Amino acid sequence: MDSLIDYTVQVSGDYALQIRDVRYKSGNNFFYRIRIGELPYLDTIFPLGGKRDTESTVSVTGRNLGSIKSIQMSISPDAPLGNQELRVVNANGTSTNPHVFVAGNLKETLEKEPNNAADQANSIEIPAVINGRINPQKDIDCFSLQVSPMTRLIFEVNAQRLGSQLDAFLSLFDSKGEQLTVNDDVIGAEARIDFSFPQKGKYVISIRDLNNQGGTNFPYRLSIAPLRPDFGLTVIPENPRVTRGGTTNLTVSINRIDEFREAISLYFSGFPQDFDVSPVLISPDQTQTQVTITAPKSADLGLIKTMAWGRGSIHHNLVERNSTPIYMTVIDHPKYTLEATDLSIHVVQGKSVELHVLAIREEKFNKLINLSVVGLPANMSASNTSIPKGENHAVITLAAANFGQGRIGLDLVTRLPSAGTHQIVVNGTALVNQPYPNEAQFLVNNETHAQSAIAIPLIIAEAPFVLNVAPVKQSFLFPKSTNTNNPVEINAEIIIDVVRQGGFTDKIDLFP
């Protein structure tokens, strides 16, 4: 979290500002940027979002905003759904810090006071998003809704994720005032209720702060709607770098909303035609994948604005969702590039497999290259491997199993990665001496240069069976033998648990 100091100077004079890492760490990557001055700062906005293709008046509070109390928002019909950045520009033309503002596609309504009790509840037509504020302390907002029988509704608060101080507490009541369910937090400090109504009638949902706090900085968005399967995309990093002729990797996370369980095809817009983007089909059970971008050796230096797009099926209709813009910088030729010489990797659960890596070095570059693998599923690991100084090849061992203790700590449990296809990427880092731009006489020692190999599919096949053994360790105390011709014997029991998979029913031979 970034630091902020708001200080009113009382006496003219010289002042000193100190900045350090909170743990006193340092390094080439510990860079920072400080803004100092009579800068505008945005603390709170209300409402925290609006419906696409609508106009919205947003009240703003903060520091050094001058006479600005509100701004007029025009949300375009094709604005990306989800979190956007809102900034305010003061009379001097200086922009504030960003504040999250949500663009939605449901009907939006504002709470109306008084609504502190069930008999004062605001009537709501569902589906809808309610924009409200818990103000003052001990405030309670109540909303009533008519529900048909066998209806399943999701009540979800979005507050702290949008910069609010509200720690929301939701309560659901029937028409007789009987409490049906409550929730404090499901997503961080955000409350969420998933409820199936057995019969039609009038119901009341109330929201308050868990600790009965409140104020202008306690706004919220409460969405009330049936399950609406959907998905969103997030790409990290947002500002990647790629070298001419080199490859970089991006991590794409999929936010599967309201039980969306469909495959997603992924592509990128904005790249020149001679850029190579690894193909990706995200399976229904995956929430993250790896993508690699390879730039041609003749790529123009500078900035490229691109965006990730996902195509999926919702209720048998093809839909597309996009990420926020990504700004990729193309820089000069790398000191080395990497290639995975295997076009794909196949492994059975519980087994290991080798992945071969080749480094193509620039002349005179012979430094050690450390390797890592990203995109591996849970319960799968890669060996610590590097390409030694002056060499060009390395072999990484991928193990498709993880062994850990069971519940009582004495048995060894085999944990296997899920069968399926995953995109994996080999990343390399090397320390090099790099001249400052236009000042070749100066060197930056040990600057890290990163490269990636093009993503390849890792295909994990299901094992026919898995063995678990208990206990893992046994100790035996043998009495002293008095007869060498008749040694002492002790019986011990080892329990072997067999988990059969994929309909496997054949005989299993066991041996030490």
Short mmCIF file of C-alpha atoms in Angstrom, two decimals:
data_model
loop_
_atom_site.label_atom_id
_atom_site.label_comp_id
_atom_site.label_asym_id
_atom_site.label_seq_id
_atom_site.Cartn_x
_atom_site.Cartn_y
_atom_site.Cartn_z
CA MET A 1 0.00 0.00 0.00
CA ASP A 2 1.36 3.42 -0.94
CA SER A 3 1.92 6.13 1.68
CA LEU A 4 0.17 9.50 1.79
CA ILE A 5 0.97 12.57 3.92
CA ASP A 6 -1.52 15.44 4.12
CA TYR A 7 0.21 18.30 5.91
CA THR A 8 -0.66 21.97 6.27
CA VAL A 9 2.49 24.07 6.59
CA GLN A 10 2.21 26.44 9.55
CA VAL A 11 5.63 28.13 9.39
CA SER A 12 7.70 29.08 6.35
CA GLY A 13 11.07 27.35 6.13
CA ASP A 14 13.02 24.35 4.90
CA TYR A 15 11.59 20.87 5.49
CA ALA A 16 13.00 17.39 4.85
CA LEU A 17 11.06 14.38 3.56
CA GLN A 18 12.41 10.90 4.26
CA ILE A 19 11.38 7.78 2.36
CA ARG A 20 12.48 4.20 3.00
CA ASP A 21 11.21 0.67 2.65
CA VAL A 22 9.14 -0.38 5.65
CA ARG A 23 11.44 -3.41 6.13
CA TYR A 24 14.60 -1.49 5.25
CA LYS A 25 15.05 -3.46 2.03
CA SER A 26 16.55 -2.06 -1.18
CA GLY A 27 17.53 -3.01 -4.71
CA ASN A 28 17.35 -2.10 -8.38
CA ASN A 29 13.60 -2.78 -8.44
CA PHE A 30 12.81 -0.57 -5.41
CA PHE A 31 12.04 2.51 -7.47
CA TYR A 32 9.41 5.12 -6.60
CA ARG A 33 7.78 8.33 -7.74
CA ILE A 34 6.70 11.10 -5.34
CA ARG A 35 4.27 13.92 -6.04
CA ILE A 36 4.59 16.95 -3.72
CA GLY A 37 2.54 20.12 -3.75
CA GLU A 38 -0.93 21.53 -3.27
CA LEU A 39 -2.31 18.54 -5.13
CA PRO A 40 -5.98 17.58 -5.35
CA TYR A 41 -6.81 14.29 -3.66
CA LEU A 42 -10.02 12.30 -3.99
CA ASP A 43 -11.26 10.61 -0.80
CA THR A 44 -14.81 9.47 -1.51
CA ILE A 45 -17.35 9.45 -4.32
CA PHE A 46 -21.08 8.71 -4.35
CA PRO A 47 -22.57 6.75 -5.98
CA LEU A 48 -19.83 4.22 -6.51
CA GLY A 49 -21.07 3.23 -9.95
CA GLY A 50 -23.74 3.52 -12.60
CA LYS A 51 -25.53 1.74 -15.43
CA ARG A 52 -24.09 1.78 -18.92
CA ASP A 53 -25.68 4.22 -21.38
CA THR A 54 -26.84 6.58 -18.61
CA GLU A 55 -25.94 9.96 -17.09
CA SER A 56 -24.99 10.13 -13.43
CA THR A 57 -24.20 12.97 -11.03
CA VAL A 58 -21.37 11.88 -8.76
CA SER A 59 -20.65 13.79 -5.54
CA VAL A 60 -16.97 14.00 -4.62
CA THR A 61 -15.12 14.82 -1.41
CA GLY A 62 -11.41 15.25 -0.90
CA ARG A 63 -8.54 17.70 -0.47
CA ASN A 64 -7.64 20.71 -2.63
CA LEU A 65 -10.68 20.24 -4.86
CA GLY A 66 -11.62 23.91 -4.69
CA SER A 67 -15.30 24.52 -5.40
CA ILE A 68 -15.84 21.10 -7.02
CA LYS A 69 -18.56 19.23 -5.12
CA SER A 70 -19.83 16.96 -7.90
CA ILE A 71 -19.15 15.92 -11.47
CA GLN A 72 -21.40 14.75 -14.29
CA MET A 73 -20.67 11.24 -15.55
CA SER A 74 -21.72 10.00 -18.97
CA ILE A 75 -21.34 6.21 -19.16
CA SER A 76 -21.13 4.96 -22.74
CA PRO A 77 -23.30 1.99 -23.81
CA ASP A 78 -20.22 -0.07 -24.67
CA ALA A 79 -18.17 0.81 -21.58
CA PRO A 80 -16.37 -2.28 -20.21
CA LEU A 81 -18.34 -3.84 -17.38
CA GLY A 82 -16.73 -3.71 -13.96
CA ASN A 83 -14.25 -1.43 -12.25
CA GLN A 84 -13.10 1.72 -14.04
CA GLU A 85 -10.95 4.66 -12.91
CA LEU A 86 -12.53 8.03 -12.09
CA ARG A 87 -10.41 11.16 -11.64
CA VAL A 88 -11.29 14.78 -10.96
CA VAL A 89 -9.40 17.68 -12.56
CA ASN A 90 -9.31 20.88 -10.48
CA ALA A 91 -9.37 24.48 -11.73
CA ASN A 92 -5.59 24.41 -12.20
CA GLY A 93 -5.84 21.46 -14.55
CA THR A 94 -4.27 19.04 -12.06
CA SER A 95 -5.73 15.54 -11.86
CA THR A 96 -6.51 13.70 -8.63
CA ASN A 97 -5.62 10.16 -7.71
CA PRO A 98 -7.88 7.52 -9.31
CA HIS A 99 -11.02 6.26 -7.54
CA VAL A 100 -12.83 3.09 -8.54
CA PHE A 101 -16.17 3.58 -10.34
CA VAL A 102 -18.22 0.56 -11.45
CA ALA A 103 -19.96 0.33 -14.82
CA GLY A 104 -22.87 -2.11 -14.64
CA ASN A 105 -25.74 -3.33 -16.78
CA LEU A 106 -28.51 -3.62 -14.17
CA LYS A 107 -31.06 -0.99 -13.22
CA GLU A 108 -29.57 1.38 -10.60
CA THR A 109 -31.42 3.04 -7.75
CA LEU A 110 -30.50 5.31 -4.83
CA GLU A 111 -31.58 4.58 -1.28
CA LYS A 112 -34.01 7.03 0.29
CA GLU A 113 -34.10 7.88 3.98
CA PRO A 114 -35.79 7.15 6.32
CA ASN A 115 -35.45 3.40 5.78
CA ASN A 116 -34.09 2.21 9.13
CA ALA A 117 -36.89 -0.28 9.79
CA ALA A 118 -38.83 -2.90 7.83
CA ASP A 119 -41.99 -0.75 7.74
CA GLN A 120 -39.90 2.06 6.18
CA ALA A 121 -38.11 -0.16 3.67
CA ASN A 122 -37.55 1.18 0.15
CA SER A 123 -39.45 -0.94 -2.37
CA ILE A 124 -37.11 -2.46 -4.97
CA GLU A 125 -37.86 -4.11 -8.31
CA ILE A 126 -35.38 -6.86 -9.01
CA PRO A 127 -32.90 -7.27 -10.56
CA ALA A 128 -31.28 -4.03 -9.44
CA VAL A 129 -28.23 -2.39 -7.90
CA ILE A 130 -28.85 -0.15 -4.87
CA ASN A 131 -26.43 2.70 -4.23
CA GLY A 132 -26.54 3.69 -0.58
CA ARG A 133 -24.53 5.02 2.32
CA ILE A 134 -24.43 3.99 5.98
CA ASN A 135 -24.56 7.44 7.54
CA PRO A 136 -24.59 8.34 10.44
CA GLN A 137 -23.30 5.74 12.90
CA LYS A 138 -25.76 2.92 13.73
CA ASP A 139 -27.61 3.60 10.46
CA ILE A 140 -29.52 0.67 8.96
CA ASP A 141 -30.86 0.62 5.40
CA CYS A 142 -33.84 -1.63 4.64
CA PHE A 143 -35.23 -2.66 1.25
CA SER A 144 -38.30 -4.73 0.43
CA LEU A 145 -38.84 -6.96 -2.60
CA GLN A 146 -41.53 -9.24 -3.99
CA VAL A 147 -40.28 -12.73 -4.79
CA SER A 148 -41.84 -15.56 -6.79
CA PRO A 149 -41.69 -19.12 -5.42
CA MET A 150 -38.55 -21.19 -6.01
CA THR A 151 -36.53 -18.08 -6.90
CA ARG A 152 -32.82 -18.07 -6.17
CA LEU A 153 -31.33 -14.60 -5.58
CA ILE A 154 -27.83 -13.33 -4.87
CA PHE A 155 -27.48 -10.34 -2.52
CA GLU A 156 -23.92 -9.02 -2.84
CA VAL A 157 -22.27 -5.95 -1.33
CA ASN A 158 -19.49 -4.10 -3.10
CA ALA A 159 -17.97 -1.54 -0.74
CA GLN A 160 -14.44 -2.04 0.59
CA ARG A 161 -13.30 -3.22 -2.84
CA LEU A 162 -14.34 0.24 -4.05
CA GLY A 163 -12.57 2.21 -1.33
CA SER A 164 -15.41 2.37 1.23
CA GLN A 165 -14.81 1.88 4.96
CA LEU A 166 -18.01 -0.15 5.36
CA ASP A 167 -17.71 -3.62 6.88
CA ALA A 168 -21.11 -4.74 5.67
CA PHE A 169 -23.55 -6.97 7.55
CA LEU A 170 -26.60 -8.31 5.65
CA SER A 171 -29.82 -9.70 7.18
CA LEU A 172 -32.75 -11.25 5.29
CA PHE A 173 -36.28 -11.32 6.79
CA ASP A 174 -39.61 -12.76 5.71
CA SER A 175 -42.93 -10.89 5.74
CA LYS A 176 -43.45 -11.76 9.43
CA GLY A 177 -40.11 -10.27 10.44
CA GLU A 178 -38.51 -13.64 11.03
CA GLN A 179 -34.80 -13.61 10.28
CA LEU A 180 -33.99 -16.12 7.53
CA THR A 181 -30.23 -15.72 7.23
CA VAL A 182 -27.37 -13.27 7.83
CA ASN A 183 -23.90 -12.79 6.44
CA ASP A 184 -20.88 -10.75 7.48
CA ASP A 185 -18.19 -11.55 4.95
CA VAL A 186 -17.66 -13.91 2.07
CA ILE A 187 -15.30 -11.90 -0.15
CA GLY A 188 -12.88 -10.20 2.25
CA ALA A 189 -15.08 -7.92 4.34
CA GLU A 190 -17.89 -7.95 1.76
CA ALA A 191 -21.20 -9.61 2.67
CA ARG A 192 -23.02 -11.96 0.28
CA ILE A 193 -26.19 -14.01 0.65
CA ASP A 194 -27.20 -16.77 -1.76
CA PHE A 195 -30.79 -17.70 -0.93
CA SER A 196 -33.49 -19.85 -2.55
CA PHE A 197 -36.98 -18.64 -1.58
CA PRO A 198 -39.39 -21.53 -0.90
CA GLN A 199 -42.53 -19.47 -1.45
CA LYS A 200 -43.64 -16.20 -2.93
CA GLY A 201 -44.11 -13.14 -0.78
CA LYS A 202 -42.59 -9.91 0.45
CA TYR A 203 -39.12 -10.05 1.94
CA VAL A 204 -36.81 -7.45 3.49
CA ILE A 205 -33.04 -7.19 3.19
CA SER A 206 -31.17 -4.90 5.59
CA ILE A 207 -27.59 -3.65 5.53
CA ARG A 208 -25.53 -2.03 8.29
CA ASP A 209 -21.94 -1.76 9.42
CA LEU A 210 -20.80 -4.74 11.47
CA ASN A 211 -19.43 -2.44 14.18
CA ASN A 212 -22.26 0.13 13.87
CA GLN A 213 -19.89 2.70 12.38
CA GLY A 214 -20.97 5.11 9.66
CA GLY A 215 -20.29 8.35 7.82
CA THR A 216 -19.92 9.88 4.37
CA ASN A 217 -17.06 7.48 3.65
CA PHE A 218 -19.31 4.41 4.16
CA PRO A 219 -20.94 4.11 0.70
CA TYR A 220 -21.91 0.77 -0.85
CA ARG A 221 -23.41 -0.96 -3.85
CA LEU A 222 -25.87 -3.76 -3.09
CA SER A 223 -26.80 -5.90 -6.09
CA ILE A 224 -29.91 -8.09 -5.93
CA ALA A 225 -30.32 -10.42 -8.89
CA PRO A 226 -30.67 -14.05 -9.94
CA LEU A 227 -27.54 -15.91 -10.87
CA ARG A 228 -26.12 -14.25 -13.96
CA PRO A 229 -23.26 -16.42 -15.23
CA ASP A 230 -20.53 -14.25 -16.69
CA PHE A 231 -16.77 -13.83 -16.71
CA GLY A 232 -14.12 -11.15 -16.67
CA LEU A 233 -10.44 -11.03 -17.59
CA THR A 234 -7.44 -9.56 -15.77
CA VAL A 235 -3.95 -9.46 -17.27
CA ILE A 236 -0.71 -9.12 -15.27
CA PRO A 237 1.50 -7.22 -15.77
CA GLU A 238 -0.39 -4.29 -17.23
CA ASN A 239 2.82 -2.68 -18.52
CA PRO A 240 5.00 -5.54 -19.82
CA ARG A 241 8.18 -5.23 -21.84
CA VAL A 242 9.28 -7.36 -24.78
CA THR A 243 12.57 -7.26 -26.66
CA ARG A 244 12.98 -7.31 -30.43
CA GLY A 245 13.13 -10.99 -31.32
CA GLY A 246 12.31 -11.92 -27.73
CA THR A 247 9.34 -13.35 -25.85
CA THR A 248 7.52 -12.23 -22.71
CA ASN A 249 4.75 -13.96 -20.79
CA LEU A 250 1.47 -12.63 -19.41
CA THR A 251 -0.71 -14.18 -16.72
CA VAL A 252 -4.42 -14.04 -17.55
CA SER A 253 -6.85 -14.58 -14.66
CA ILE A 254 -10.49 -15.42 -15.26
CA ASN A 255 -13.12 -14.20 -12.82
CA ARG A 256 -15.90 -16.77 -13.17
CA ILE A 257 -19.09 -15.10 -11.99
CA ASP A 258 -22.23 -16.83 -10.69
CA GLU A 259 -21.19 -20.41 -11.48
CA PHE A 260 -20.00 -19.75 -15.02
CA ARG A 261 -18.43 -23.08 -16.03
CA GLU A 262 -17.73 -22.88 -19.76
CA ALA A 263 -14.57 -22.93 -21.87
CA ILE A 264 -13.13 -19.58 -22.99
CA SER A 265 -11.04 -18.92 -26.09
CA LEU A 266 -8.53 -16.12 -25.65
CA TYR A 267 -7.06 -13.67 -28.14
CA PHE A 268 -5.44 -10.22 -28.18
CA SER A 269 -6.24 -7.15 -30.25
CA GLY A 270 -3.87 -4.33 -31.11
CA PHE A 271 -0.68 -6.20 -31.97
CA PRO A 272 0.91 -5.80 -35.42
CA GLN A 273 0.44 -8.85 -37.65
CA ASP A 274 4.06 -9.99 -37.32
CA PHE A 275 3.76 -10.40 -33.53
CA ASP A 276 3.16 -13.98 -32.41
CA VAL A 277 0.62 -14.64 -29.62
CA SER A 278 0.40 -18.18 -28.24
CA PRO A 279 -3.06 -19.73 -28.72
CA VAL A 280 -5.07 -20.46 -25.60
CA LEU A 281 -8.30 -22.32 -24.90
CA ILE A 282 -9.18 -22.08 -21.21
CA SER A 283 -10.98 -25.18 -19.96
CA PRO A 284 -14.14 -24.90 -17.81
CA ASP A 285 -12.31 -25.71 -14.56
CA GLN A 286 -9.44 -23.23 -15.01
CA THR A 287 -9.24 -19.72 -13.59
CA GLN A 288 -5.75 -18.80 -14.81
CA THR A 289 -3.56 -19.36 -17.84
CA GLN A 290 -0.29 -18.22 -19.41
CA VAL A 291 0.12 -16.39 -22.73
CA THR A 292 3.37 -15.51 -24.48
CA ILE A 293 3.98 -12.62 -26.87
CA THR A 294 6.90 -12.86 -29.30
CA ALA A 295 8.09 -9.74 -31.12
CA PRO A 296 9.85 -9.89 -34.51
CA LYS A 297 13.46 -8.72 -34.74
CA SER A 298 12.29 -5.80 -36.91
CA ALA A 299 9.61 -4.59 -34.46
CA ASP A 300 9.34 -0.83 -34.01
CA LEU A 301 10.61 0.39 -30.68
CA GLY A 302 8.03 2.06 -28.47
CA LEU A 303 4.60 1.50 -26.97
CA ILE A 304 1.83 -0.83 -28.17
CA LYS A 305 -1.69 -0.60 -26.76
CA THR A 306 -3.36 -3.99 -26.69
CA MET A 307 -6.21 -5.76 -24.94
CA ALA A 308 -7.11 -9.35 -24.05
CA TRP A 309 -10.44 -10.71 -25.27
CA GLY A 310 -12.24 -13.83 -24.12
CA ARG A 311 -14.99 -15.54 -26.08
CA GLY A 312 -17.38 -17.86 -24.23
CA SER A 313 -20.92 -19.23 -24.30
CA ILE A 314 -23.61 -18.00 -21.88
CA HIS A 315 -27.03 -19.64 -22.25
CA HIS A 316 -25.90 -20.90 -25.68
CA ASN A 317 -25.08 -17.39 -26.86
CA LEU A 318 -21.50 -16.44 -27.76
CA VAL A 319 -20.32 -13.40 -25.79
CA GLU A 320 -17.01 -11.54 -25.59
CA ARG A 321 -15.41 -9.87 -22.61
CA ASN A 322 -12.27 -7.75 -22.63
CA SER A 323 -9.60 -6.78 -20.14
CA THR A 324 -8.46 -3.27 -19.37
CA PRO A 325 -5.87 -1.92 -21.84
CA ILE A 326 -2.33 -3.27 -21.66
CA TYR A 327 0.59 -1.07 -22.68
CA MET A 328 3.52 -3.13 -23.92
CA THR A 329 6.91 -1.52 -24.49
CA VAL A 330 9.17 -2.88 -27.23
CA ILE A 331 12.85 -2.48 -26.35
CA ASP A 332 16.08 -3.35 -28.15
CA HIS A 333 17.51 -6.79 -28.85
CA PRO A 334 18.02 -9.15 -25.87
CA LYS A 335 21.24 -10.70 -24.63
CA TYR A 336 19.65 -14.13 -25.03
CA THR A 337 16.40 -15.87 -25.94
CA LEU A 338 14.89 -19.14 -24.71
CA GLU A 339 13.22 -22.05 -26.47
CA ALA A 340 11.44 -25.07 -25.05
CA THR A 341 12.56 -27.78 -27.45
CA ASP A 342 9.51 -29.91 -26.57
CA LEU A 343 6.41 -28.85 -28.50
CA SER A 344 4.24 -30.30 -25.72
CA ILE A 345 4.70 -32.16 -22.46
CA HIS A 346 2.73 -35.31 -21.57
CA VAL A 347 2.77 -36.81 -18.08
CA VAL A 348 0.65 -39.22 -16.05
CA GLN A 349 -0.47 -38.25 -12.56
CA GLY A 350 2.12 -39.37 -10.02
CA LYS A 351 4.95 -39.52 -12.57
CA SER A 352 7.75 -37.16 -13.62
CA VAL A 353 8.78 -35.85 -17.02
CA GLU A 354 11.69 -33.87 -18.43
CA LEU A 355 11.39 -30.47 -20.14
CA HIS A 356 14.34 -29.45 -22.34
CA VAL A 357 15.34 -25.80 -22.66
CA LEU A 358 17.70 -24.15 -25.15
CA ALA A 359 19.32 -20.71 -24.76
CA ILE A 360 20.35 -18.74 -27.85
CA ARG A 361 23.01 -16.36 -26.59
CA GLU A 362 24.27 -13.11 -28.04
CA GLU A 363 27.96 -13.28 -28.88
CA LYS A 364 30.15 -12.76 -25.79
CA PHE A 365 27.20 -13.18 -23.42
CA ASN A 366 27.97 -16.21 -21.26
CA LYS A 367 26.30 -15.45 -17.90
CA LEU A 368 24.34 -17.92 -15.78
CA ILE A 369 20.63 -18.05 -16.66
CA ASN A 370 18.23 -19.05 -13.87
CA LEU A 371 15.11 -20.89 -15.04
CA SER A 372 11.61 -21.20 -13.60
CA VAL A 373 8.30 -22.59 -14.84
CA VAL A 374 4.99 -20.74 -14.49
CA GLY A 375 1.51 -22.06 -15.20
CA LEU A 376 1.88 -25.38 -13.37
CA PRO A 377 -1.34 -26.58 -11.70
CA ALA A 378 -1.62 -27.18 -7.97
CA ASN A 379 0.27 -30.23 -6.67
CA MET A 380 2.84 -30.09 -9.47
CA SER A 381 6.38 -28.79 -9.15
CA ALA A 382 9.48 -28.03 -11.21
CA SER A 383 13.09 -28.66 -10.24
CA ASN A 384 15.41 -25.74 -9.51
CA THR A 385 17.39 -25.51 -12.73
CA SER A 386 19.74 -23.07 -14.43
CA ILE A 387 21.76 -22.92 -17.62
CA PRO A 388 25.38 -22.73 -16.45
CA LYS A 389 27.76 -20.01 -17.54
CA GLY A 390 28.82 -20.54 -21.14
CA GLU A 391 26.38 -23.42 -21.74
CA ASN A 392 23.19 -23.47 -23.80
CA HIS A 393 21.09 -26.40 -22.60
CA ALA A 394 19.24 -27.41 -19.44
CA VAL A 395 16.72 -30.03 -18.39
CA ILE A 396 13.89 -29.25 -15.96
CA THR A 397 12.14 -32.11 -14.16
CA LEU A 398 8.39 -31.71 -13.71
CA ALA A 399 6.81 -33.84 -10.95
CA ALA A 400 3.08 -34.49 -11.25
CA ALA A 401 2.48 -35.26 -7.57
CA ASN A 402 2.81 -33.75 -4.13
CA PHE A 403 3.24 -35.77 -0.97
CA GLY A 404 2.03 -34.38 2.32
CA GLN A 405 0.88 -35.48 5.75
CA GLY A 406 -2.69 -36.47 6.37
CA ARG A 407 -4.98 -35.27 9.10
CA ILE A 408 -3.31 -37.11 11.96
CA GLY A 409 0.21 -36.41 10.70
CA LEU A 410 1.33 -40.07 10.51
CA ASP A 411 0.03 -41.10 7.09
CA LEU A 412 1.42 -39.90 3.77
CA VAL A 413 -1.19 -38.60 1.34
CA THR A 414 -0.54 -38.40 -2.38
CA ARG A 415 -1.98 -35.21 -3.85
CA LEU A 416 -2.23 -35.15 -7.62
CA PRO A 417 -2.70 -32.32 -10.11
CA SER A 418 -5.99 -32.32 -11.98
CA ALA A 419 -5.99 -34.12 -15.30
CA GLY A 420 -6.26 -31.79 -18.28
CA THR A 421 -4.29 -29.35 -20.40
CA HIS A 422 -2.43 -26.34 -19.03
CA GLN A 423 -0.28 -23.71 -20.73
CA ILE A 424 3.17 -23.51 -19.15
CA VAL A 425 6.03 -21.08 -19.77
CA VAL A 426 9.75 -21.34 -19.02
CA ASN A 427 11.10 -18.01 -17.77
CA GLY A 428 14.75 -17.06 -17.56
CA THR A 429 16.59 -14.33 -15.67
CA ALA A 430 20.23 -13.32 -16.03
CA LEU A 431 22.35 -10.57 -14.49
CA VAL A 432 24.14 -8.41 -17.06
CA ASN A 433 26.11 -5.18 -17.23
CA GLN A 434 23.94 -2.62 -19.02
CA PRO A 435 25.11 0.83 -20.24
CA TYR A 436 23.01 3.89 -19.51
CA PRO A 437 21.28 5.23 -22.67
CA ASN A 438 23.65 7.52 -24.63
CA GLU A 439 26.27 7.20 -21.87
CA ALA A 440 28.19 4.04 -22.72
CA GLN A 441 31.02 4.95 -20.35
CA PHE A 442 28.79 4.21 -17.35
CA LEU A 443 27.57 0.73 -16.47
CA VAL A 444 24.70 -0.49 -14.34
CA ASN A 445 25.99 -3.65 -12.70
CA ASN A 446 23.83 -6.75 -12.30
CA GLU A 447 20.69 -5.55 -14.02
CA THR A 448 18.24 -8.43 -14.45
CA HIS A 449 17.27 -9.33 -18.00
CA ALA A 450 14.22 -11.58 -18.32
CA GLN A 451 13.15 -13.72 -21.27
CA SER A 452 10.47 -16.34 -21.78
CA ALA A 453 10.11 -19.36 -24.02
CA ILE A 454 6.96 -19.63 -26.11
CA ALA A 455 4.13 -21.24 -24.11
CA ILE A 456 3.62 -24.97 -24.63
CA PRO A 457 0.75 -27.25 -23.55
CA LEU A 458 1.23 -29.49 -20.53
CA ILE A 459 -1.10 -32.49 -20.86
CA ILE A 460 -1.74 -34.41 -17.63
CA ALA A 461 -3.32 -37.84 -18.01
CA GLU A 462 -5.31 -39.48 -15.23
CA ALA A 463 -3.53 -42.29 -13.40
CA PRO A 464 -5.48 -45.56 -13.13
CA PHE A 465 -4.95 -45.71 -9.37
CA VAL A 466 -3.25 -43.92 -6.45
CA LEU A 467 -1.68 -45.52 -3.37
CA ASN A 468 -1.65 -43.96 0.10
CA VAL A 469 0.29 -45.60 2.93
CA ALA A 470 -0.18 -45.29 6.71
CA PRO A 471 1.72 -44.90 8.90
CA VAL A 472 4.68 -43.39 7.10
CA LYS A 473 7.10 -44.05 9.97
CA GLN A 474 7.22 -47.05 12.31
CA SER A 475 9.66 -47.83 15.11
CA PHE A 476 10.32 -51.27 16.59
CA LEU A 477 11.98 -52.31 19.85
CA PHE A 478 13.44 -55.79 19.52
CA PRO A 479 14.29 -57.75 22.65
CA LYS A 480 17.80 -59.13 22.85
CA SER A 481 18.12 -62.45 21.06
CA THR A 482 19.51 -65.32 23.11
CA ASN A 483 19.73 -67.78 20.27
CA THR A 484 21.43 -66.90 17.01
CA ASN A 485 19.70 -69.78 15.29
CA ASN A 486 16.27 -68.49 16.28
CA PRO A 487 16.11 -64.66 15.62
CA VAL A 488 13.47 -62.46 17.19
CA GLU A 489 10.46 -61.59 15.01
CA ILE A 490 7.94 -58.75 15.35
CA ASN A 491 4.78 -58.31 13.31
CA ALA A 492 3.79 -54.86 12.05
CA GLU A 493 0.80 -53.64 10.08
CA ILE A 494 0.93 -51.18 7.21
CA ILE A 495 -2.33 -49.96 5.72
CA ILE A 496 -2.34 -49.30 1.98
CA ASP A 497 -5.29 -47.36 0.64
CA VAL A 498 -5.98 -47.70 -3.09
CA VAL A 499 -7.92 -44.97 -4.90
CA ARG A 500 -9.11 -46.24 -8.28
CA GLN A 501 -9.75 -43.69 -11.03
CA GLY A 502 -11.44 -43.65 -14.41
CA GLY A 503 -13.25 -46.95 -13.92
CA PHE A 504 -10.04 -48.96 -13.40
CA THR A 505 -10.91 -52.40 -11.93
CA ASP A 506 -7.90 -54.61 -12.77
CA LYS A 507 -5.72 -56.42 -10.24
CA ILE A 508 -2.93 -54.40 -8.61
CA ASP A 509 0.32 -56.16 -7.68
CA LEU A 510 2.08 -54.68 -4.64
CA PHE A 511 5.79 -55.03 -3.94
CA PRO A 512 8.35 -53.26 -1.68
#
